[in-house]
Structures are given as structure tokens and as C-alpha cells.
Amino acid sequence: MDSRSEALSRASSRSSARRAERGIALVAPTMRAVVLVQILLAAASGAGVAEHRGAYWALTLSVVAVSLLLIVQCLVTGSVRRGAWHVPDLLLAWLAVPAMNLLLPDPFVVGTWEAWASGFAVNVGALAAAWLPPGVAMVHGVALGGWYLAWTLTANTTSWETSLSNALTIPGYALVVALLTHYLRGLAVDADQSREDAVAATRALELERYQLTVHDASSILRLLSDEDTPAEVLPGLRLQADREAQRLRTYLGAEPARIDSSARTVGTMLAHALEGFEDLPVEPAVALGAHVELDDAVWTAVGRAVTTVLHNVRLHAKADQVVVHADTDGSTWEVVVSDDGVGFDQGNQPLGFGLDTQVGQALRDVGVTVDVSSAPGRGTSVTITGPVAEVDA
């Protein structure tokens, strides 16, 4: 994956958090707009009964100005977490509660929109929970509700139960909004993390697929470019290089070569896999299992696995003898590639990419088992075992 596509993946992986924040930034101005309309509808009536008409209008217009600032900044920035309206909004909510008690007659203080402080306080407490930390937002909501209750109880209005219910509404809405925004943001973070994990997994899969594609080809190219490679090895390497070129063209989208269904046997698979390894001291002993038929996927996977094993032998084993044996007991078939080379310590030296992934994982994916046995100075033996197709049985 190139740097540009990686940058695009990173940008898209953060889109859930941005969408969640923009969603909250759309809901907040909508909530405020509803409250603002209610305040403006009752403002003329409230000013008419207020003891200080000018002070009432000044407070109302201040709320209108801050609310318009809130709406514009939320829509422009796409976030409620930043804005010049934060502190003025909180101050006006705390100021409006006692102001309504002092400016309006007692019968208007509770239960009317002329005294819009309670509805405004509920909205401020709820929106503060969208940009303040949840714990701070709840403390603020409880404090603002207590402030409202303390002032309304001083007015000669309805029962204290009504004032208490109105006061409890402020922290109640703050709690609901705090929980909702916390959940939405957490959900967005989880979605972004899942997308990043998927991108990382895709990148790892692409890398593994690339390694699978070029592993054998890189071995061939390395030997072809090495001036010390014996001349008698070069014809076989060229044959293998041509085969790898055809396979890479297939990988890039060319039409794959078709295999005659009658030729998909262990024998033809091994004959194809052994081409180009005339420089190795290979002794084939495949007559006992050569007739066993394989399906396309197994034929291809096992053939590539045997080729990879032989590439490893050529590069690392320093073997004097390589035996390729095939056999069957009627229910299973077996292919064994053994060499008498240097071997390796399986306890302390993990399998390389070729044996572990190119051979082991690739064959397990098509239902074929692999066993690797090696020891220092005793060579290496790779045993490949699969079920005989039902038609053969």
C-alpha cells in the first residue's frame, strides 16, 4: 500500500468520530432554536408585565445573541466542543433565574414562558453536557437546578412540589445528554478503531500475498544474477524464470493456463514441479502414487509447495542427494521430499517464510497437511499428505 492510499485510509478511519461530532453539532443548535422561538413568542408579553421593561429586554436579547452565536459556530465548525458561546451561555443561565424572580410578578415566575429562565436553564444544562466532561456537566446541572429551586421557593407562587419538579428537570436532561453524547462518541471511536484494524489487516494480507507471489521468483532472480551460479544451472533457472513470469502475468489479470483434468495427478504435478531442478541430485520415486488424481486447487498448491522446498534445498541444504517419493494407501496420498544436507535445529530455529507460509499455510488452506522434520547434519524431510479424491477411491 503506497503512502497516498495509506493517508486516505487514515483519513477515512477517523470519519466516524467526525460524523458523530457533526451529528451532535446539528442537534445542539436545533434544540436551542426551539427554545429561542418559545422565548421570542413570549418576550413581548413578559416585557409588558415586567417591573423593568428595559432590563427584561436586555436580558432576552443577550440570550438571543448568544444563541445565534451558538447556532452559527456549531454549524460552521461542526462541533459543540469549541466556541465563544460556552461561558456566556452558562453565565446567562445563572443570571436569568434570579432576574425572572426580580423582574416579573410572582404569578408569572413559575409555569409561564414570560419567565423563560427555567426552559433556558434546562437547555443550557443539557447542551453543557455535550461539551463539558460528563462529571463536570452533572455537577453543573445539579448546581443550576439547586440555584433555580432556591430562587423560586422565595416567590409566592405555586406549591414547592412544582418548583422541585422543574429544578430536577435541569440535571435530568443534563444526565440524558451526557450519557447519549458519551455513548455516541465512544461508539464512533470503536468504529474508527475497527476500521483501522481492518486497514492494518488488509495491509498485512497484501504483504503476505505479495510475499507468496514473489518468494520463489526472487530466489530464481538472485541465482540468475549471481556470477558464481554454475553454468549448468542456468538453463533450468531460465525455464523456471519463464514459468514464474507466466504465473505473475496470471496474478496481474491475464488468462490463467488451463490444466487438462485428466492430467491432474500426483505424477504430473511432481513432473511439473521438478522442471528446472536438473542441477540438484534429485532421485524421483513416484510410481506408487503417481496415478492419484488431485483437484485443481490441490494440484497447484502442492506443486508450488514442492517447488518452494526444492528452491530451499538449492539455496541452503548443500545436499548430495534429494529424494522425491510419492505413495498412496488408497485413502490418502503422500509426497515426501528428503535431502541429506546440513539441516537445521527445529527447536531453536523457526521455520522461514517459505516453509511456514508458502508451504505450510498454503497447503493447510486446501486441506493438505505438512510435516517438516530436520536436525543439524541430518538433512530435512518435508512430508505432504492429503485425502484421495472420492472418484479415485
Tab-separated table of C-alpha atoms in Angstrom:
chain	number	residue	atom	x	y	z
A	1	MET	CA	0.000	0.000	0.000
A	2	ASP	CA	1.563	3.331	-1.100
A	3	SER	CA	1.802	6.445	1.063
A	4	ARG	CA	-1.129	8.141	-0.645
A	5	SER	CA	-3.545	5.240	-0.140
A	6	GLU	CA	-2.296	4.857	3.417
A	7	ALA	CA	-3.031	8.532	4.086
A	8	LEU	CA	-6.503	8.096	2.604
A	9	SER	CA	-7.071	5.075	4.835
A	10	ARG	CA	-6.050	7.079	7.888
A	11	ALA	CA	-8.363	9.931	6.926
A	12	SER	CA	-11.311	7.612	6.338
A	13	SER	CA	-10.624	5.753	9.578
A	14	ARG	CA	-11.375	8.962	11.521
A	15	SER	CA	-14.644	9.669	9.674
A	16	SER	CA	-16.908	8.035	12.264
A	17	ALA	CA	-15.743	10.384	15.015
A	18	ARG	CA	-16.239	13.375	12.725
A	19	ARG	CA	-19.720	12.238	11.730
A	20	ALA	CA	-20.707	11.699	15.356
A	21	GLU	CA	-19.427	15.161	16.308
A	22	ARG	CA	-21.227	16.774	13.381
A	23	GLY	CA	-24.422	14.981	14.348
A	24	ILE	CA	-24.206	16.383	17.877
A	25	ALA	CA	-23.384	19.814	16.404
A	26	LEU	CA	-26.613	19.648	14.372
A	27	VAL	CA	-28.793	18.571	17.288
A	28	ALA	CA	-27.491	21.278	19.669
A	29	PRO	CA	-28.495	24.322	17.562
A	30	THR	CA	-31.813	22.680	16.752
A	31	MET	CA	-32.589	22.298	20.462
A	32	ARG	CA	-31.575	25.894	21.119
A	33	ALA	CA	-33.598	27.184	18.164
A	34	VAL	CA	-36.751	25.582	19.590
A	35	VAL	CA	-36.188	27.233	22.974
A	36	LEU	CA	-35.329	30.535	21.300
A	37	VAL	CA	-38.616	30.575	19.371
A	38	GLN	CA	-40.532	29.931	22.600
A	39	ILE	CA	-38.684	32.772	24.345
A	40	LEU	CA	-39.365	35.238	21.498
A	41	LEU	CA	-43.059	34.338	21.327
A	42	ALA	CA	-43.492	35.246	24.999
A	43	ALA	CA	-40.963	38.089	25.172
A	44	ALA	CA	-43.379	40.920	24.318
A	45	SER	CA	-45.880	39.697	26.907
A	46	GLY	CA	-43.148	39.290	29.522
A	47	ALA	CA	-41.798	42.785	28.854
A	48	GLY	CA	-45.331	44.143	29.261
A	49	VAL	CA	-45.648	42.819	32.817
A	50	ALA	CA	-42.021	43.252	33.871
A	51	GLU	CA	-41.233	45.865	36.503
A	52	HIS	CA	-38.183	46.979	34.496
A	53	ARG	CA	-39.043	46.637	30.830
A	54	GLY	CA	-35.583	47.644	29.596
A	55	ALA	CA	-33.769	45.139	31.818
A	56	TYR	CA	-36.108	42.367	30.673
A	57	TRP	CA	-35.444	43.150	27.002
A	58	ALA	CA	-31.703	43.470	27.580
A	59	LEU	CA	-31.558	40.027	29.172
A	60	THR	CA	-33.745	38.487	26.453
A	61	LEU	CA	-31.717	39.994	23.612
A	62	SER	CA	-28.487	38.839	25.268
A	63	VAL	CA	-29.838	35.292	25.219
A	64	VAL	CA	-30.857	35.731	21.581
A	65	ALA	CA	-27.350	36.964	20.641
A	66	VAL	CA	-25.538	34.130	22.430
A	67	SER	CA	-27.969	31.590	20.973
A	68	LEU	CA	-27.361	32.871	17.442
A	69	LEU	CA	-23.613	32.654	18.064
A	70	LEU	CA	-24.096	29.076	19.278
A	71	ILE	CA	-26.089	28.116	16.193
A	72	VAL	CA	-23.642	29.687	13.730
A	73	GLN	CA	-20.485	28.284	15.338
A	74	CYS	CA	-21.912	24.772	15.661
A	75	LEU	CA	-22.952	24.715	12.005
A	76	VAL	CA	-19.674	26.226	10.757
A	77	THR	CA	-17.204	24.233	12.903
A	78	GLY	CA	-19.242	21.022	13.074
A	79	SER	CA	-18.545	20.680	16.797
A	80	VAL	CA	-20.018	21.769	20.132
A	81	ARG	CA	-16.688	21.290	21.883
A	82	ARG	CA	-15.287	24.649	20.869
A	83	GLY	CA	-16.995	28.038	20.644
A	84	ALA	CA	-17.099	31.547	22.074
A	85	TRP	CA	-20.638	30.908	23.337
A	86	HIS	CA	-19.680	28.443	26.098
A	87	VAL	CA	-19.025	30.778	29.049
A	88	PRO	CA	-21.645	33.459	28.175
A	89	ASP	CA	-24.257	30.707	27.816
A	90	LEU	CA	-23.574	29.392	31.317
A	91	LEU	CA	-23.490	32.888	32.854
A	92	LEU	CA	-26.800	33.893	31.275
A	93	ALA	CA	-28.499	30.747	32.592
A	94	TRP	CA	-27.351	31.518	36.141
A	95	LEU	CA	-28.274	35.201	35.763
A	96	ALA	CA	-31.699	34.617	34.214
A	97	VAL	CA	-33.030	32.577	37.156
A	98	PRO	CA	-32.879	35.337	39.790
A	99	ALA	CA	-33.651	38.008	37.159
A	100	MET	CA	-37.039	36.474	36.345
A	101	ASN	CA	-37.905	36.421	40.070
A	102	LEU	CA	-36.935	40.082	40.454
A	103	LEU	CA	-38.398	41.416	37.213
A	104	LEU	CA	-41.746	39.586	36.991
A	105	PRO	CA	-44.761	39.453	39.309
A	106	ASP	CA	-44.999	36.299	41.429
A	107	PRO	CA	-47.826	34.659	39.392
A	108	PHE	CA	-45.565	34.671	36.293
A	109	VAL	CA	-42.402	33.259	37.908
A	110	VAL	CA	-43.335	29.553	37.608
A	111	GLY	CA	-45.272	27.861	34.817
A	112	THR	CA	-45.179	30.597	32.163
A	113	TRP	CA	-42.890	31.359	29.216
A	114	GLU	CA	-42.831	35.017	30.215
A	115	ALA	CA	-40.428	33.669	32.867
A	116	TRP	CA	-38.383	31.764	30.305
A	117	ALA	CA	-35.445	31.176	32.704
A	118	SER	CA	-36.471	27.596	33.601
A	119	GLY	CA	-36.722	26.425	29.962
A	120	PHE	CA	-33.489	28.212	29.102
A	121	ALA	CA	-31.720	26.696	32.118
A	122	VAL	CA	-32.838	23.184	31.102
A	123	ASN	CA	-31.468	23.751	27.582
A	124	VAL	CA	-28.190	25.233	28.809
A	125	GLY	CA	-27.660	22.364	31.258
A	126	ALA	CA	-28.335	19.820	28.505
A	127	LEU	CA	-26.044	21.443	25.928
A	128	ALA	CA	-23.281	21.937	28.504
A	129	ALA	CA	-23.279	18.155	28.921
A	130	ALA	CA	-22.292	17.902	25.227
A	131	TRP	CA	-19.078	19.918	25.605
A	132	LEU	CA	-18.155	19.630	29.293
A	133	PRO	CA	-16.691	16.413	30.758
A	134	PRO	CA	-19.630	14.216	31.894
A	135	GLY	CA	-18.818	14.527	35.603
A	136	VAL	CA	-18.440	18.312	35.437
A	137	ALA	CA	-21.649	18.598	33.392
A	138	MET	CA	-23.605	16.664	36.021
A	139	VAL	CA	-22.243	18.787	38.879
A	140	HIS	CA	-23.175	21.907	36.923
A	141	GLY	CA	-26.674	20.570	36.233
A	142	VAL	CA	-27.312	19.763	39.882
A	143	ALA	CA	-25.954	23.150	40.981
A	144	LEU	CA	-28.059	25.046	38.436
A	145	GLY	CA	-31.150	23.074	39.451
A	146	GLY	CA	-30.494	23.896	43.115
A	147	TRP	CA	-29.991	27.557	42.208
A	148	TYR	CA	-33.349	27.589	40.401
A	149	LEU	CA	-35.127	25.883	43.289
A	150	ALA	CA	-33.688	28.278	45.853
A	151	TRP	CA	-34.976	31.333	43.973
A	152	THR	CA	-38.411	30.014	43.007
A	153	LEU	CA	-39.165	28.973	46.598
A	154	THR	CA	-38.802	32.609	47.612
A	155	ALA	CA	-41.611	33.634	45.239
A	156	ASN	CA	-45.271	33.479	46.256
A	157	THR	CA	-46.252	31.065	43.503
A	158	THR	CA	-47.441	27.501	43.205
A	159	SER	CA	-46.554	24.595	45.515
A	160	TRP	CA	-42.951	23.706	46.279
A	161	GLU	CA	-43.506	20.364	44.552
A	162	THR	CA	-43.850	22.173	41.205
A	163	SER	CA	-40.674	24.146	41.800
A	164	LEU	CA	-38.828	20.970	42.792
A	165	SER	CA	-40.026	19.126	39.680
A	166	ASN	CA	-38.857	21.988	37.475
A	167	ALA	CA	-35.500	22.095	39.287
A	168	LEU	CA	-34.960	18.337	38.858
A	169	THR	CA	-35.566	18.646	35.127
A	170	ILE	CA	-32.302	20.574	34.701
A	171	PRO	CA	-29.881	17.842	35.960
A	172	GLY	CA	-32.180	15.192	34.476
A	173	TYR	CA	-31.730	16.493	30.936
A	174	ALA	CA	-28.032	17.078	31.587
A	175	LEU	CA	-27.682	13.409	32.558
A	176	VAL	CA	-29.527	12.202	29.464
A	177	VAL	CA	-27.422	14.312	27.076
A	178	ALA	CA	-24.172	13.439	28.881
A	179	LEU	CA	-24.913	9.707	28.574
A	180	LEU	CA	-26.019	9.999	24.957
A	181	THR	CA	-23.027	12.026	23.761
A	182	HIS	CA	-20.611	9.839	25.723
A	183	TYR	CA	-22.124	6.729	24.132
A	184	LEU	CA	-22.105	8.184	20.590
A	185	ARG	CA	-18.515	9.358	20.851
A	186	GLY	CA	-17.410	6.037	22.306
A	187	LEU	CA	-19.243	4.190	19.541
A	188	ALA	CA	-17.530	6.380	16.932
A	189	VAL	CA	-14.108	5.735	18.476
A	190	ASP	CA	-14.765	1.980	18.421
A	191	ALA	CA	-15.880	2.181	14.796
A	192	ASP	CA	-12.748	4.107	13.844
A	193	GLN	CA	-10.549	1.612	15.686
A	194	SER	CA	-12.278	-1.288	13.934
A	195	ARG	CA	-11.715	0.393	10.586
A	196	GLU	CA	-8.054	0.994	11.390
A	197	ASP	CA	-7.713	-2.652	12.418
A	198	ALA	CA	-9.322	-3.682	9.140
A	199	VAL	CA	-6.913	-1.457	7.189
A	200	ALA	CA	-3.963	-2.933	9.081
A	201	ALA	CA	-5.234	-6.471	8.456
A	202	THR	CA	-5.702	-5.705	4.759
A	203	ARG	CA	-2.195	-4.266	4.564
A	204	ALA	CA	-0.787	-7.387	6.257
A	205	LEU	CA	-2.782	-9.607	3.886
A	206	GLU	CA	-1.474	-7.672	0.887
A	207	LEU	CA	2.084	-8.027	2.162
A	208	GLU	CA	1.657	-11.759	2.715
A	209	ARG	CA	0.087	-12.158	-0.726
A	210	TYR	CA	2.978	-10.228	-2.251
A	211	GLN	CA	5.494	-12.410	-0.419
A	212	LEU	CA	3.717	-15.540	-1.581
A	213	THR	CA	3.774	-14.221	-5.128
A	214	VAL	CA	7.447	-13.258	-5.344
A	215	HIS	CA	9.140	-15.664	-2.910
A	216	ASP	CA	10.178	-18.284	-5.465
A	217	ALA	CA	10.679	-15.694	-8.205
A	218	SER	CA	13.129	-13.748	-6.026
A	219	SER	CA	15.149	-16.922	-5.396
A	220	ILE	CA	15.381	-17.575	-9.125
A	221	LEU	CA	16.356	-13.989	-9.907
A	222	ARG	CA	19.008	-13.999	-7.200
A	223	LEU	CA	20.641	-17.088	-8.670
A	224	LEU	CA	20.384	-15.751	-12.224
A	225	SER	CA	22.100	-12.511	-11.206
A	226	ASP	CA	24.816	-14.271	-9.198
A	227	GLU	CA	28.026	-14.545	-11.229
A	228	ASP	CA	29.029	-17.609	-9.191
A	229	THR	CA	25.990	-19.622	-10.274
A	230	PRO	CA	27.303	-22.620	-12.262
A	231	ALA	CA	26.635	-22.518	-15.999
A	232	GLU	CA	24.920	-25.906	-15.939
A	233	VAL	CA	22.265	-24.497	-13.564
A	234	LEU	CA	21.309	-21.579	-15.810
A	235	PRO	CA	19.090	-23.485	-18.327
A	236	GLY	CA	16.922	-24.791	-15.511
A	237	LEU	CA	16.752	-21.370	-13.899
A	238	ARG	CA	15.680	-19.793	-17.178
A	239	LEU	CA	12.928	-22.375	-17.531
A	240	GLN	CA	11.749	-21.647	-14.023
A	241	ALA	CA	12.013	-17.882	-14.595
A	242	ASP	CA	9.770	-18.211	-17.654
A	243	ARG	CA	7.256	-20.213	-15.625
A	244	GLU	CA	7.303	-17.595	-12.823
A	245	ALA	CA	6.794	-14.820	-15.388
A	246	GLN	CA	3.715	-16.620	-16.725
A	247	ARG	CA	2.398	-17.069	-13.189
A	248	LEU	CA	2.934	-13.383	-12.379
A	249	ARG	CA	1.077	-12.389	-15.555
A	250	THR	CA	-1.797	-14.583	-14.395
A	251	TYR	CA	-1.653	-12.901	-10.989
A	252	LEU	CA	-1.876	-9.484	-12.673
A	253	GLY	CA	-5.029	-10.461	-14.532
A	254	ALA	CA	-4.042	-12.467	-17.595
A	255	GLU	CA	-5.992	-15.585	-18.500
A	256	PRO	CA	-4.678	-18.488	-16.363
A	257	ALA	CA	-3.320	-21.543	-18.093
A	258	ARG	CA	-5.850	-24.369	-18.172
A	259	ILE	CA	-4.891	-27.797	-16.880
A	260	ASP	CA	-6.299	-30.871	-18.572
A	261	SER	CA	-8.495	-32.576	-15.985
A	262	SER	CA	-7.067	-35.956	-16.984
A	263	ALA	CA	-3.562	-34.703	-16.188
A	264	ARG	CA	-4.220	-33.553	-12.611
A	265	THR	CA	-2.374	-36.400	-10.950
A	266	VAL	CA	0.394	-36.592	-8.386
A	267	GLY	CA	2.733	-37.747	-11.156
A	268	THR	CA	2.110	-34.810	-13.494
A	269	MET	CA	2.219	-32.407	-10.548
A	270	LEU	CA	5.662	-33.657	-9.492
A	271	ALA	CA	6.942	-33.722	-13.074
A	272	HIS	CA	5.921	-30.073	-13.441
A	273	ALA	CA	7.408	-29.127	-10.055
A	274	LEU	CA	10.760	-30.807	-10.806
A	275	GLU	CA	11.311	-28.959	-14.080
A	276	GLY	CA	14.370	-26.723	-13.909
A	277	PHE	CA	15.995	-28.504	-10.960
A	278	GLU	CA	18.301	-30.680	-13.101
A	279	ASP	CA	21.222	-29.175	-11.190
A	280	LEU	CA	20.048	-30.902	-7.995
A	281	PRO	CA	20.829	-34.575	-7.314
A	282	VAL	CA	17.134	-35.473	-7.393
A	283	GLU	CA	16.048	-39.107	-7.325
A	284	PRO	CA	12.308	-39.381	-8.046
A	285	ALA	CA	10.473	-42.426	-6.720
A	286	VAL	CA	6.860	-41.596	-7.506
A	287	ALA	CA	5.444	-44.656	-9.261
A	288	LEU	CA	3.400	-45.893	-6.270
A	289	GLY	CA	1.391	-42.655	-6.020
A	290	ALA	CA	1.693	-41.082	-9.464
A	291	HIS	CA	-1.800	-42.151	-10.596
A	292	VAL	CA	-3.694	-40.410	-7.768
A	293	GLU	CA	-5.876	-37.627	-9.143
A	294	LEU	CA	-5.997	-34.181	-7.470
A	295	ASP	CA	-8.396	-31.300	-7.868
A	296	ASP	CA	-7.153	-28.047	-9.387
A	297	ALA	CA	-6.507	-26.186	-6.124
A	298	VAL	CA	-4.603	-29.071	-4.522
A	299	TRP	CA	-2.649	-29.812	-7.736
A	300	THR	CA	-1.494	-26.182	-7.945
A	301	ALA	CA	-0.813	-25.689	-4.231
A	302	VAL	CA	1.153	-28.909	-3.765
A	303	GLY	CA	3.153	-28.295	-6.952
A	304	ARG	CA	4.155	-24.819	-5.744
A	305	ALA	CA	4.982	-26.204	-2.309
A	306	VAL	CA	7.298	-28.857	-3.756
A	307	THR	CA	8.947	-26.192	-5.929
A	308	THR	CA	9.496	-23.986	-2.878
A	309	VAL	CA	11.027	-26.898	-0.950
A	310	LEU	CA	13.408	-27.588	-3.836
A	311	HIS	CA	14.369	-23.898	-4.012
A	312	ASN	CA	15.227	-24.096	-0.289
A	313	VAL	CA	17.297	-27.223	-0.929
A	314	ARG	CA	19.166	-25.488	-3.755
A	315	LEU	CA	19.888	-22.372	-1.655
A	316	HIS	CA	20.544	-23.799	1.794
A	317	ALA	CA	20.817	-27.586	2.048
A	318	LYS	CA	24.149	-28.331	0.310
A	319	ALA	CA	22.744	-31.798	-0.277
A	320	ASP	CA	24.370	-34.686	-2.099
A	321	GLN	CA	21.064	-36.474	-2.569
A	322	VAL	CA	17.430	-35.367	-2.793
A	323	VAL	CA	14.689	-37.999	-2.866
A	324	VAL	CA	11.155	-37.168	-4.025
A	325	HIS	CA	8.827	-40.018	-3.076
A	326	ALA	CA	5.095	-40.472	-3.736
A	327	ASP	CA	2.835	-43.197	-2.356
A	328	THR	CA	-0.807	-43.960	-1.516
A	329	ASP	CA	-2.660	-46.382	0.724
A	330	GLY	CA	-5.961	-45.964	-1.099
A	331	SER	CA	-7.460	-43.392	1.256
A	332	THR	CA	-4.605	-40.903	1.415
A	333	TRP	CA	-1.679	-39.924	-0.773
A	334	GLU	CA	1.739	-38.800	0.379
A	335	VAL	CA	4.613	-36.865	-1.154
A	336	VAL	CA	7.938	-36.733	0.688
A	337	VAL	CA	10.882	-34.507	-0.259
A	338	SER	CA	14.015	-35.537	1.668
A	339	ASP	CA	17.601	-34.322	1.429
A	340	ASP	CA	20.847	-35.300	3.182
A	341	GLY	CA	22.022	-31.713	3.564
A	342	VAL	CA	23.035	-29.592	6.547
A	343	GLY	CA	19.555	-29.495	8.124
A	344	PHE	CA	18.678	-27.112	10.942
A	345	ASP	CA	17.748	-27.099	14.639
A	346	GLN	CA	13.943	-27.038	14.761
A	347	GLY	CA	13.957	-26.329	18.496
A	348	ASN	CA	15.889	-23.082	18.204
A	349	GLN	CA	15.414	-22.017	14.593
A	350	PRO	CA	11.844	-21.217	13.494
A	351	LEU	CA	10.672	-22.072	10.007
A	352	GLY	CA	11.276	-19.353	7.439
A	353	PHE	CA	8.576	-17.756	5.308
A	354	GLY	CA	8.985	-20.378	2.575
A	355	LEU	CA	8.363	-23.473	4.702
A	356	ASP	CA	5.997	-21.832	7.184
A	357	THR	CA	3.711	-19.836	4.884
A	358	GLN	CA	4.461	-20.698	1.273
A	359	VAL	CA	4.336	-24.415	2.067
A	360	GLY	CA	2.583	-24.954	5.413
A	361	GLN	CA	-0.157	-22.315	5.375
A	362	ALA	CA	-0.855	-22.599	1.650
A	363	LEU	CA	-1.371	-26.363	1.889
A	364	ARG	CA	-3.455	-26.189	5.064
A	365	ASP	CA	-5.749	-23.791	3.211
A	366	VAL	CA	-6.590	-26.551	0.693
A	367	GLY	CA	-6.961	-29.315	3.291
A	368	VAL	CA	-3.482	-30.831	2.976
A	369	THR	CA	-1.217	-31.480	5.963
A	370	VAL	CA	2.515	-30.810	6.118
A	371	ASP	CA	5.164	-32.150	8.459
A	372	VAL	CA	8.729	-30.828	8.496
A	373	SER	CA	11.453	-32.847	10.174
A	374	SER	CA	15.068	-31.713	10.383
A	375	ALA	CA	18.178	-31.876	12.547
A	376	PRO	CA	21.664	-30.359	12.183
A	377	GLY	CA	23.768	-32.539	9.892
A	378	ARG	CA	20.906	-34.945	9.215
A	379	GLY	CA	19.118	-33.182	6.381
A	380	THR	CA	15.494	-32.161	6.100
A	381	SER	CA	12.359	-34.109	5.240
A	382	VAL	CA	9.054	-32.492	4.219
A	383	THR	CA	6.033	-34.827	4.210
A	384	ILE	CA	2.878	-33.683	2.419
A	385	THR	CA	-0.295	-35.737	2.960
A	386	GLY	CA	-3.811	-35.365	1.555
A	387	PRO	CA	-7.010	-37.372	1.088
A	388	VAL	CA	-7.560	-39.371	-2.084
A	389	ALA	CA	-10.396	-37.891	-4.132
A	390	GLU	CA	-13.665	-39.782	-3.906
A	391	VAL	CA	-13.592	-40.666	-7.595
A	392	ASP	CA	-10.245	-42.438	-7.077
A	393	ALA	CA	-11.443	-44.292	-4.022
